[in-house]
Tab-separated table of C-alpha atoms in Angstrom:
chain	number	residue	atom	x	y	z
A	1	MET	CA	36.180	-3.107	-36.611
A	2	ALA	CA	34.922	0.052	-37.981
A	3	ASP	CA	31.653	0.612	-39.680
A	4	ALA	CA	31.875	-0.337	-43.118
A	5	PHE	CA	29.803	2.392	-44.420
A	6	ALA	CA	26.859	4.618	-42.935
A	7	ASP	CA	23.815	4.556	-44.835
A	8	ARG	CA	23.549	8.149	-47.400
A	9	THR	CA	20.986	9.584	-49.887
A	10	LEU	CA	22.011	10.408	-53.325
A	11	PRO	CA	21.972	14.263	-52.484
A	12	GLU	CA	24.499	13.581	-49.664
A	13	HIS	CA	26.605	11.802	-52.101
A	14	ARG	CA	26.330	14.522	-54.423
A	15	ARG	CA	27.641	17.045	-51.589
A	16	ILE	CA	30.570	15.434	-51.471
A	17	PHE	CA	30.968	15.031	-55.480
A	18	GLU	CA	30.266	18.732	-55.675
A	19	LYS	CA	33.226	19.721	-53.859
A	20	ILE	CA	35.648	18.221	-56.813
A	21	TRP	CA	34.801	21.295	-58.752
A	22	TRP	CA	36.004	23.711	-56.014
A	23	GLN	CA	39.693	24.091	-55.020
A	24	ASN	CA	38.632	26.624	-52.116
A	25	PRO	CA	40.097	29.830	-53.472
A	26	GLU	CA	39.180	31.580	-50.293
A	27	ARG	CA	41.529	29.118	-48.166
A	28	GLN	CA	44.335	29.642	-50.658
A	29	ASN	CA	47.679	31.297	-49.513
A	30	GLY	CA	51.436	31.762	-51.039
A	31	THR	CA	51.929	27.951	-49.912
A	32	SER	CA	48.590	26.482	-51.749
A	33	SER	CA	48.958	23.635	-54.212
A	34	SER	CA	45.870	21.732	-55.516
A	35	TRP	CA	45.873	18.619	-57.699
A	36	TRP	CA	43.170	16.212	-59.292
A	37	PHE	CA	44.445	12.725	-60.256
A	38	PHE	CA	43.199	9.121	-61.654
A	39	LEU	CA	45.253	5.883	-60.819
A	40	LEU	CA	44.305	2.994	-62.888
A	41	PHE	CA	44.708	-0.550	-62.725
A	42	PRO	CA	43.458	-2.421	-65.583
A	43	GLU	CA	42.726	-6.042	-64.891
A	44	GLY	CA	44.728	-8.602	-66.119
A	45	GLU	CA	45.367	-11.883	-65.626
A	46	GLU	CA	46.693	-12.198	-62.079
A	47	GLY	CA	44.277	-9.499	-60.732
A	48	TYR	CA	44.490	-5.344	-60.771
A	49	GLY	CA	47.948	-5.872	-62.373
A	50	PRO	CA	50.888	-4.960	-63.592
A	51	LYS	CA	49.991	-2.484	-65.961
A	52	GLN	CA	48.946	0.593	-64.140
A	53	LEU	CA	48.340	4.336	-65.083
A	54	MET	CA	48.317	7.512	-63.650
A	55	PHE	CA	47.273	11.298	-65.007
A	56	SER	CA	46.714	14.589	-62.772
A	57	ILE	CA	46.136	18.142	-63.251
A	58	ALA	CA	48.079	20.171	-60.674
A	59	ALA	CA	48.171	23.517	-60.017
A	60	CYS	CA	50.166	25.998	-57.194
A	61	VAL	CA	50.285	29.290	-56.211
A	62	GLY	CA	52.941	31.792	-56.808
A	63	GLU	CA	54.594	33.996	-59.293
A	64	GLN	CA	56.586	31.247	-61.013
A	65	CYS	CA	55.766	27.494	-60.032
A	66	ARG	CA	57.350	24.981	-61.935
A	67	VAL	CA	56.418	21.427	-62.610
A	68	ASN	CA	58.364	18.974	-63.982
A	69	ASP	CA	60.622	22.031	-65.360
A	70	LEU	CA	58.683	23.275	-67.730
A	71	PRO	CA	58.433	26.720	-68.344
A	72	PRO	CA	57.079	28.666	-65.252
A	73	GLN	CA	53.426	28.989	-64.612
A	74	GLY	CA	51.733	31.378	-61.876
A	75	MET	CA	48.668	31.589	-60.225
A	76	ASP	CA	47.595	34.300	-57.871
A	77	ALA	CA	45.476	33.443	-54.513
A	78	ASP	CA	43.897	36.436	-54.772
A	79	ARG	CA	42.417	35.866	-58.264
A	80	PRO	CA	38.961	37.120	-59.033
A	81	VAL	CA	35.959	33.997	-59.397
A	82	VAL	CA	33.261	34.916	-61.261
A	83	ASP	CA	29.651	33.036	-61.078
A	84	GLY	CA	31.902	29.750	-59.900
A	85	VAL	CA	34.390	29.899	-62.555
A	86	ASP	CA	37.818	29.678	-61.823
A	87	ARG	CA	40.492	30.247	-64.067
A	88	PHE	CA	44.098	29.511	-63.581
A	89	ASN	CA	47.559	28.396	-64.880
A	90	ALA	CA	47.861	24.120	-64.235
A	91	THR	CA	49.798	21.140	-65.688
A	92	THR	CA	48.601	17.704	-66.822
A	93	VAL	CA	50.824	15.173	-66.100
A	94	GLY	CA	50.959	11.356	-66.589
A	95	TRP	CA	52.313	7.941	-67.083
A	96	THR	CA	52.017	4.426	-67.708
A	97	GLY	CA	53.517	0.978	-67.012
A	98	ASP	CA	54.025	-2.370	-65.968
A	99	ASP	CA	56.633	-4.468	-65.188
A	100	ASP	CA	58.501	-4.628	-68.296
A	101	VAL	CA	58.698	-1.189	-68.984
A	102	VAL	CA	57.781	2.375	-67.645
A	103	HIS	CA	56.618	5.636	-69.759
A	104	ASP	CA	57.182	8.528	-67.801
A	105	HIS	CA	55.860	11.794	-68.757
A	106	VAL	CA	53.883	10.779	-71.613
A	107	VAL	CA	51.507	13.694	-70.879
A	108	ARG	CA	53.480	16.809	-69.901
A	109	GLN	CA	51.404	20.237	-70.815
A	110	SER	CA	50.802	23.432	-69.248
A	111	ALA	CA	47.846	25.412	-70.085
A	112	GLU	CA	45.260	27.955	-68.500
A	113	ALA	CA	42.842	25.775	-66.797
A	114	VAL	CA	38.892	26.499	-66.436
A	115	LEU	CA	37.095	24.908	-63.402
A	116	SER	CA	33.331	25.573	-63.215
A	117	ARG	CA	31.174	24.734	-60.337
A	118	GLU	CA	27.883	24.479	-62.300
A	119	ASP	CA	29.232	22.875	-65.200
A	120	GLN	CA	30.985	20.410	-63.118
A	121	ARG	CA	33.979	20.593	-65.214
A	122	LEU	CA	38.153	21.075	-65.594
A	123	GLU	CA	39.315	21.925	-68.545
A	124	ALA	CA	43.240	22.911	-68.732
A	125	TRP	CA	44.022	22.536	-73.198
A	126	ALA	CA	46.594	24.131	-74.836
A	127	ASP	CA	46.033	25.020	-78.542
A	128	ARG	CA	48.727	24.186	-81.143
A	129	GLU	CA	49.650	25.706	-84.327
A	130	ASP	CA	48.743	22.846	-86.311
A	131	GLY	CA	45.207	22.712	-84.835
A	132	THR	CA	46.124	19.783	-82.500
A	133	ARG	CA	45.788	20.287	-78.684
A	134	ARG	CA	47.577	18.714	-75.959
A	135	GLY	CA	46.356	18.734	-71.882
A	136	SER	CA	43.155	17.197	-70.552
A	137	GLU	CA	39.713	17.929	-69.306
A	138	MET	CA	37.125	16.271	-66.982
A	139	ALA	CA	33.619	16.226	-66.094
A	140	ALA	CA	30.684	14.703	-64.253
A	141	LEU	CA	28.840	12.066	-66.111
A	142	SER	CA	25.702	12.727	-67.426
A	143	ASP	CA	24.456	8.968	-67.733
A	144	ARG	CA	25.014	7.967	-64.544
A	145	SER	CA	23.714	8.796	-60.716
A	146	LEU	CA	27.720	9.939	-60.248
A	147	GLY	CA	30.588	9.605	-62.231
A	148	LEU	CA	33.534	11.237	-64.298
A	149	ARG	CA	34.814	10.733	-67.063
A	150	ALA	CA	38.138	11.923	-68.383
A	151	HIS	CA	40.046	12.875	-71.801
A	152	VAL	CA	43.688	13.307	-71.785
A	153	ILE	CA	46.259	13.973	-74.733
A	154	GLY	CA	50.141	14.116	-74.708
A	155	ASP	CA	52.614	13.811	-77.153
A	156	ASP	CA	53.306	9.883	-76.547
A	157	ALA	CA	49.555	9.219	-74.911
A	158	GLU	CA	45.566	9.629	-75.042
A	159	ALA	CA	43.383	8.440	-73.049
A	160	GLU	CA	39.776	8.792	-72.867
A	161	PHE	CA	37.610	6.800	-70.375
A	162	GLU	CA	34.890	6.880	-67.888
A	163	ALA	CA	34.972	5.937	-63.832
A	164	TRP	CA	32.102	5.555	-61.257
A	165	GLY	CA	31.417	3.724	-58.245
A	166	ASP	CA	28.407	1.533	-56.882
A	167	LEU	CA	27.737	4.007	-53.851
A	168	ASN	CA	26.880	1.008	-51.819
A	169	SER	CA	30.263	1.647	-49.194
A	170	LYS	CA	33.135	3.492	-47.930
A	171	MET	CA	35.304	2.570	-50.793
A	172	THR	CA	32.934	2.707	-53.349
A	173	SER	CA	31.341	5.976	-52.896
A	174	PRO	CA	33.426	10.129	-52.417
A	175	GLN	CA	34.422	10.572	-49.207
A	176	HIS	CA	35.592	13.749	-47.227
A	177	SER	CA	38.258	12.019	-46.464
A	178	LEU	CA	39.984	14.904	-44.728
A	179	ASP	CA	39.701	18.746	-43.811
A	180	ILE	CA	41.993	20.759	-41.720
A	181	ASP	CA	41.298	24.392	-42.016
A	182	THR	CA	43.541	26.772	-39.710
A	183	PRO	CA	44.344	30.685	-39.629
A	184	LEU	CA	47.687	29.082	-40.370
A	185	GLY	CA	46.609	26.791	-43.462
A	186	GLY	CA	44.919	23.158	-44.006
A	187	ALA	CA	44.099	20.438	-46.526
A	188	GLU	CA	41.197	19.152	-47.907
A	189	VAL	CA	40.811	15.760	-49.661
A	190	VAL	CA	37.972	14.230	-51.633
A	191	ALA	CA	38.544	10.264	-52.681
A	192	TRP	CA	36.633	8.217	-54.510
A	193	ARG	CA	38.801	5.137	-53.407
A	194	ARG	CA	37.486	1.716	-55.448
A	195	MET	CA	36.105	3.000	-59.125
A	196	GLU	CA	35.512	0.676	-61.948
A	197	PHE	CA	36.930	2.042	-65.076
A	198	GLU	CA	36.507	1.648	-68.780
A	199	GLY	CA	38.065	3.453	-71.690
A	200	LYS	CA	40.115	3.983	-75.095
A	201	PHE	CA	43.993	4.081	-74.889
A	202	ASP	CA	46.337	4.928	-77.136
A	203	LEU	CA	49.811	4.102	-75.700
A	204	PRO	CA	53.322	4.030	-76.559
A	205	ASP	CA	53.382	0.101	-76.707
A	206	GLY	CA	49.674	0.695	-79.342
A	207	PRO	CA	45.891	1.264	-78.663
A	208	GLU	CA	43.697	-0.737	-76.377
A	209	THR	CA	40.643	-0.703	-75.043
A	210	LEU	CA	41.045	-1.274	-70.738
A	211	SER	CA	38.906	-1.370	-67.633
A	212	GLY	CA	39.934	-2.619	-64.386
A	213	SER	CA	39.854	-0.649	-60.785
A	214	CYS	CA	40.367	3.678	-60.397
A	215	TYR	CA	41.108	5.808	-57.446
A	216	PHE	CA	40.829	9.081	-57.664
A	217	GLN	CA	41.293	12.030	-55.401
A	218	ARG	CA	40.956	15.689	-55.426
A	219	VAL	CA	43.479	17.352	-53.470
A	220	CYS	CA	44.027	20.928	-51.906
A	221	PHE	CA	46.999	21.619	-49.722
A	222	ASP	CA	47.084	25.399	-48.229
A	223	MET	CA	50.342	24.739	-46.041
A	224	PRO	CA	53.884	23.773	-47.666
A	225	LEU	CA	53.967	20.610	-49.186
A	226	PHE	CA	56.227	18.060	-47.068
A	227	PRO	CA	57.333	13.994	-46.815
A	228	TRP	CA	54.920	11.544	-46.681
A	229	LYS	CA	54.619	7.722	-47.378
A	230	TRP	CA	51.238	6.427	-49.055
A	231	VAL	CA	50.269	3.021	-50.217
A	232	TRP	CA	47.192	2.269	-52.204
A	233	ALA	CA	47.053	-1.809	-52.855
A	234	ILE	CA	44.098	-3.933	-54.266
A	235	PHE	CA	43.724	-7.563	-54.441
A	236	PRO	CA	41.923	-9.852	-57.328
A	237	ASP	CA	38.216	-9.494	-55.297
A	238	GLY	CA	38.686	-6.297	-54.783
A	239	THR	CA	40.219	-6.171	-51.220
A	240	SER	CA	42.099	-2.734	-50.715
A	241	PHE	CA	44.659	-1.878	-48.640
A	242	SER	CA	46.104	1.824	-47.740
A	243	VAL	CA	48.399	3.298	-45.056
A	244	LEU	CA	49.253	6.938	-45.280
A	245	ILE	CA	52.209	8.306	-42.506
A	246	PRO	CA	53.262	11.997	-42.956
A	247	PHE	CA	56.760	12.402	-41.874
A	248	ILE	CA	59.781	14.961	-41.286
A	249	GLY	CA	63.394	13.858	-41.271
A	250	PRO	CA	66.155	14.868	-43.476
A	251	GLN	CA	64.306	13.874	-46.949
A	252	LEU	CA	63.202	17.439	-46.262
A	253	PHE	CA	66.220	18.958	-47.935
A	254	ARG	CA	66.440	16.520	-50.438
A	255	ARG	CA	66.169	17.704	-54.026
A	256	GLY	CA	66.054	15.267	-57.050
A	257	TYR	CA	65.631	11.709	-57.122
A	258	LYS	CA	68.647	10.010	-54.440
A	259	PHE	CA	68.564	7.867	-51.449
A	260	PHE	CA	70.979	7.882	-48.797
A	261	SER	CA	73.526	5.559	-48.667
A	262	SER	CA	72.472	3.042	-45.861
A	263	ASP	CA	68.840	1.721	-44.984
A	264	ARG	CA	69.539	3.184	-41.379
A	265	LEU	CA	70.187	6.833	-42.647
A	266	GLU	CA	67.066	6.671	-45.052
A	267	ARG	CA	64.923	5.411	-42.199
A	268	LEU	CA	66.026	8.618	-39.948
A	269	THR	CA	62.062	9.504	-40.132
A	270	ILE	CA	59.605	11.011	-37.282
A	271	PRO	CA	56.206	10.388	-38.309
A	272	LEU	CA	53.507	13.350	-37.490
A	273	ARG	CA	50.701	10.769	-38.251
A	274	GLN	CA	49.936	7.192	-38.591
A	275	SER	CA	46.841	5.898	-40.348
A	276	GLY	CA	45.790	2.715	-42.565
A	277	PHE	CA	43.164	0.142	-43.444
A	278	TRP	CA	42.198	-2.716	-44.734
A	279	ASN	CA	38.526	-2.900	-46.696
A	280	TRP	CA	37.610	-6.353	-47.727
A	281	GLY	CA	36.257	-6.473	-51.454
A	282	SER	CA	32.480	-7.850	-49.957
A	283	ASN	CA	32.038	-4.717	-48.036
A	284	ASP	CA	31.842	-6.848	-45.352
A	285	GLY	CA	34.403	-5.111	-43.287
A	286	HIS	CA	36.522	-2.601	-42.638
A	287	VAL	CA	39.534	-2.644	-40.162
A	288	GLU	CA	41.543	0.515	-39.154
A	289	PHE	CA	45.246	0.340	-38.148
A	290	ASP	CA	47.364	2.728	-36.154
A	291	THR	CA	51.021	1.392	-35.915
A	292	ILE	CA	52.382	1.323	-38.850
A	293	SER	CA	55.992	1.626	-40.830
A	294	VAL	CA	57.033	1.589	-44.158
A	295	GLU	CA	60.537	1.457	-44.579
A	296	PRO	CA	62.942	1.426	-47.847
A	297	LEU	CA	64.708	-1.403	-48.472
A	298	LEU	CA	67.837	0.038	-50.543
A	299	GLY	CA	70.361	-1.885	-52.662
A	300	THR	CA	67.332	-4.565	-53.792
A	301	GLY	CA	67.587	-3.126	-57.924
A	302	GLU	CA	67.278	-0.090	-59.794
A	303	HIS	CA	64.616	1.458	-57.228
A	304	PRO	CA	64.146	0.120	-53.819
A	305	ASP	CA	61.699	-1.986	-52.600
A	306	PHE	CA	59.693	-1.210	-48.959
A	307	ASP	CA	58.964	-3.268	-46.169
A	308	VAL	CA	55.312	-2.611	-44.925
A	309	ARG	CA	53.818	-3.156	-41.562
A	310	VAL	CA	51.003	-2.819	-40.085
A	311	GLU	CA	48.929	-3.643	-36.892
A	312	ASN	CA	46.463	-2.268	-33.845
A	313	GLU	CA	45.377	-3.063	-30.641
A	314	GLU	CA	42.753	-5.394	-31.436
A	315	GLY	CA	45.473	-7.694	-32.364
A	316	ASP	CA	44.941	-7.407	-36.646
A	317	TYR	CA	48.292	-7.236	-38.138
A	318	VAL	CA	49.752	-7.188	-42.057
A	319	ARG	CA	52.909	-7.420	-43.209
A	320	PHE	CA	54.316	-7.634	-46.895
A	321	VAL	CA	57.167	-6.566	-48.733
A	322	ALA	CA	56.498	-4.287	-52.192
A	323	ARG	CA	58.586	-5.317	-54.525
A	324	THR	CA	59.094	-2.383	-56.828
A	325	TYR	CA	58.720	-2.867	-60.465
A	326	GLY	CA	58.655	0.462	-61.777
A	327	HIS	CA	58.960	4.203	-60.579
A	328	ALA	CA	57.800	7.368	-62.429
A	329	ARG	CA	58.162	11.011	-60.695
A	330	ASN	CA	56.614	14.132	-60.341
A	331	TRP	CA	58.431	17.583	-58.973
A	332	LEU	CA	57.071	20.957	-58.162
A	333	ASP	CA	60.125	24.159	-57.930
A	334	ARG	CA	59.095	27.589	-56.488
A	335	PRO	CA	60.970	30.369	-56.632
A	336	ARG	CA	61.761	32.130	-52.937
A	337	LEU	CA	63.366	35.445	-51.737
A	338	GLY	CA	62.984	37.097	-55.018
A	339	GLY	CA	64.720	34.164	-56.675
A	340	GLN	CA	68.026	33.607	-54.591
A	341	LEU	CA	66.227	30.560	-53.558
A	342	ALA	CA	63.968	27.605	-54.489
A	343	SER	CA	61.961	25.261	-53.008
A	344	HIS	CA	62.224	21.561	-54.081
A	345	TRP	CA	59.239	18.912	-53.403
A	346	SER	CA	59.579	15.788	-55.436
A	347	TYR	CA	56.786	12.911	-55.917
A	348	ASN	CA	57.766	9.527	-56.116
A	349	GLU	CA	55.544	6.635	-57.422
A	350	PHE	CA	56.804	2.959	-57.207
A	351	MET	CA	54.405	0.523	-58.896
A	352	PHE	CA	54.862	-2.628	-56.800
A	353	ARG	CA	53.903	-6.113	-56.512
A	354	MET	CA	53.005	-7.745	-53.142
A	355	THR	CA	55.403	-10.356	-52.227
A	356	GLY	CA	55.492	-12.325	-48.230
A	357	LEU	CA	52.182	-11.325	-47.571
A	358	ALA	CA	50.914	-12.249	-43.774
A	359	GLY	CA	48.548	-11.329	-41.504
A	360	HIS	CA	45.448	-11.405	-39.615
A	361	VAL	CA	42.149	-9.407	-40.226
A	362	GLY	CA	39.184	-9.387	-38.908
A	363	GLY	CA	39.649	-13.007	-37.540
A	364	THR	CA	40.390	-14.376	-40.838
A	365	SER	CA	44.250	-15.230	-41.467
A	366	ILE	CA	45.752	-13.993	-44.782
A	367	ASP	CA	48.256	-14.792	-47.158
A	368	ASP	CA	49.600	-14.965	-50.855
A	369	GLU	CA	47.878	-17.573	-51.536
A	370	SER	CA	44.474	-16.719	-49.888
A	371	MET	CA	44.036	-13.206	-51.400
A	372	GLY	CA	46.021	-13.879	-54.683
A	373	THR	CA	48.651	-11.229	-56.377
A	374	GLY	CA	48.218	-7.982	-54.895
A	375	PHE	CA	49.350	-4.779	-56.952
A	376	GLY	CA	49.654	-1.373	-55.947
A	377	THR	CA	51.481	1.988	-56.033
A	378	LEU	CA	53.753	3.717	-53.304
A	379	GLU	CA	54.350	7.169	-52.779
A	380	TYR	CA	57.698	8.262	-51.405
A	381	SER	CA	57.522	12.070	-51.630
A	382	THR	CA	60.748	14.067	-50.223
A	383	GLY	CA	61.378	17.981	-50.123
A	384	LEU	CA	59.870	20.540	-49.009
A	385	GLY	CA	57.173	22.599	-51.265
A	386	LEU	CA	57.131	26.328	-49.470
């Protein structure tokens, strides 16, 4: 069992929080991409689901980067950044769904973005001739020790909400969860995994006030985007589970949303790294795993389900089937070789409900009855974003 949390002072938390407002332009190269995203799980009768929402601001280096087939945008890796203000082209995307229907691309807007390190604000608005605007902004909360506020407007949705954490655990505080910097490229991630959120949402199903659990990340990739499987799930008591498996396989060459003809072909992958954890909602324990499999189960419906299994050398293990009830997709295309070729990377997000949960974690046996219903999002990205 790993140490749940090393005590930090507020200034130490702030130093990590400040990284949200900088995308490392000094590190960027021709393959770089950045995104800031919120994954929201409103509290419902069964726990934190089945409704889910995602909003993201994404950007990539290149003369003509296309997100979701929108008109191409460009970002120069050598652009000037003056007084900590970074200007670049970005795209706001978003979806919302539950076990009845998924509304994909409720927000889909390109705009010039302004990222201010001093003001701790990111804006990406596009003004329209009728005086309205589309896009998004996020900024630091002024009335809490640390927190975020966001405003998103699309053709089919508007959301205005705040998110914050208690700063008393590894999950409820901003974490510098990954930092790789080499002459060949790297990656840096700031993750705030378990925040609370509340706000007002005008969605395709109508306006409502929502509150619940929020997962936030700021990701900077200075290397090609490659396939991975990522799982984030949360239980009614706040216990969370997550795994990450970057991998290589024939999915590197996949374009669009499709699968091979059999489970065996779809599972022809080589993991590059495996990491995962179980974190009790009471902050009493954090257990890590190093042997992990997340395998698609084809033919189970419109979208695949996934068999998830993790274990470690201490004998802890978790297994369940992620029953998919919704799917959303974003994708990135970059022309290469003077436009003769285009790289393609596809980011699939599957909303799921846990079934058949079984395990033993930190001396405690777990199952569906003892934990309640777990809801989550499973990312299965394919292609290669050169």
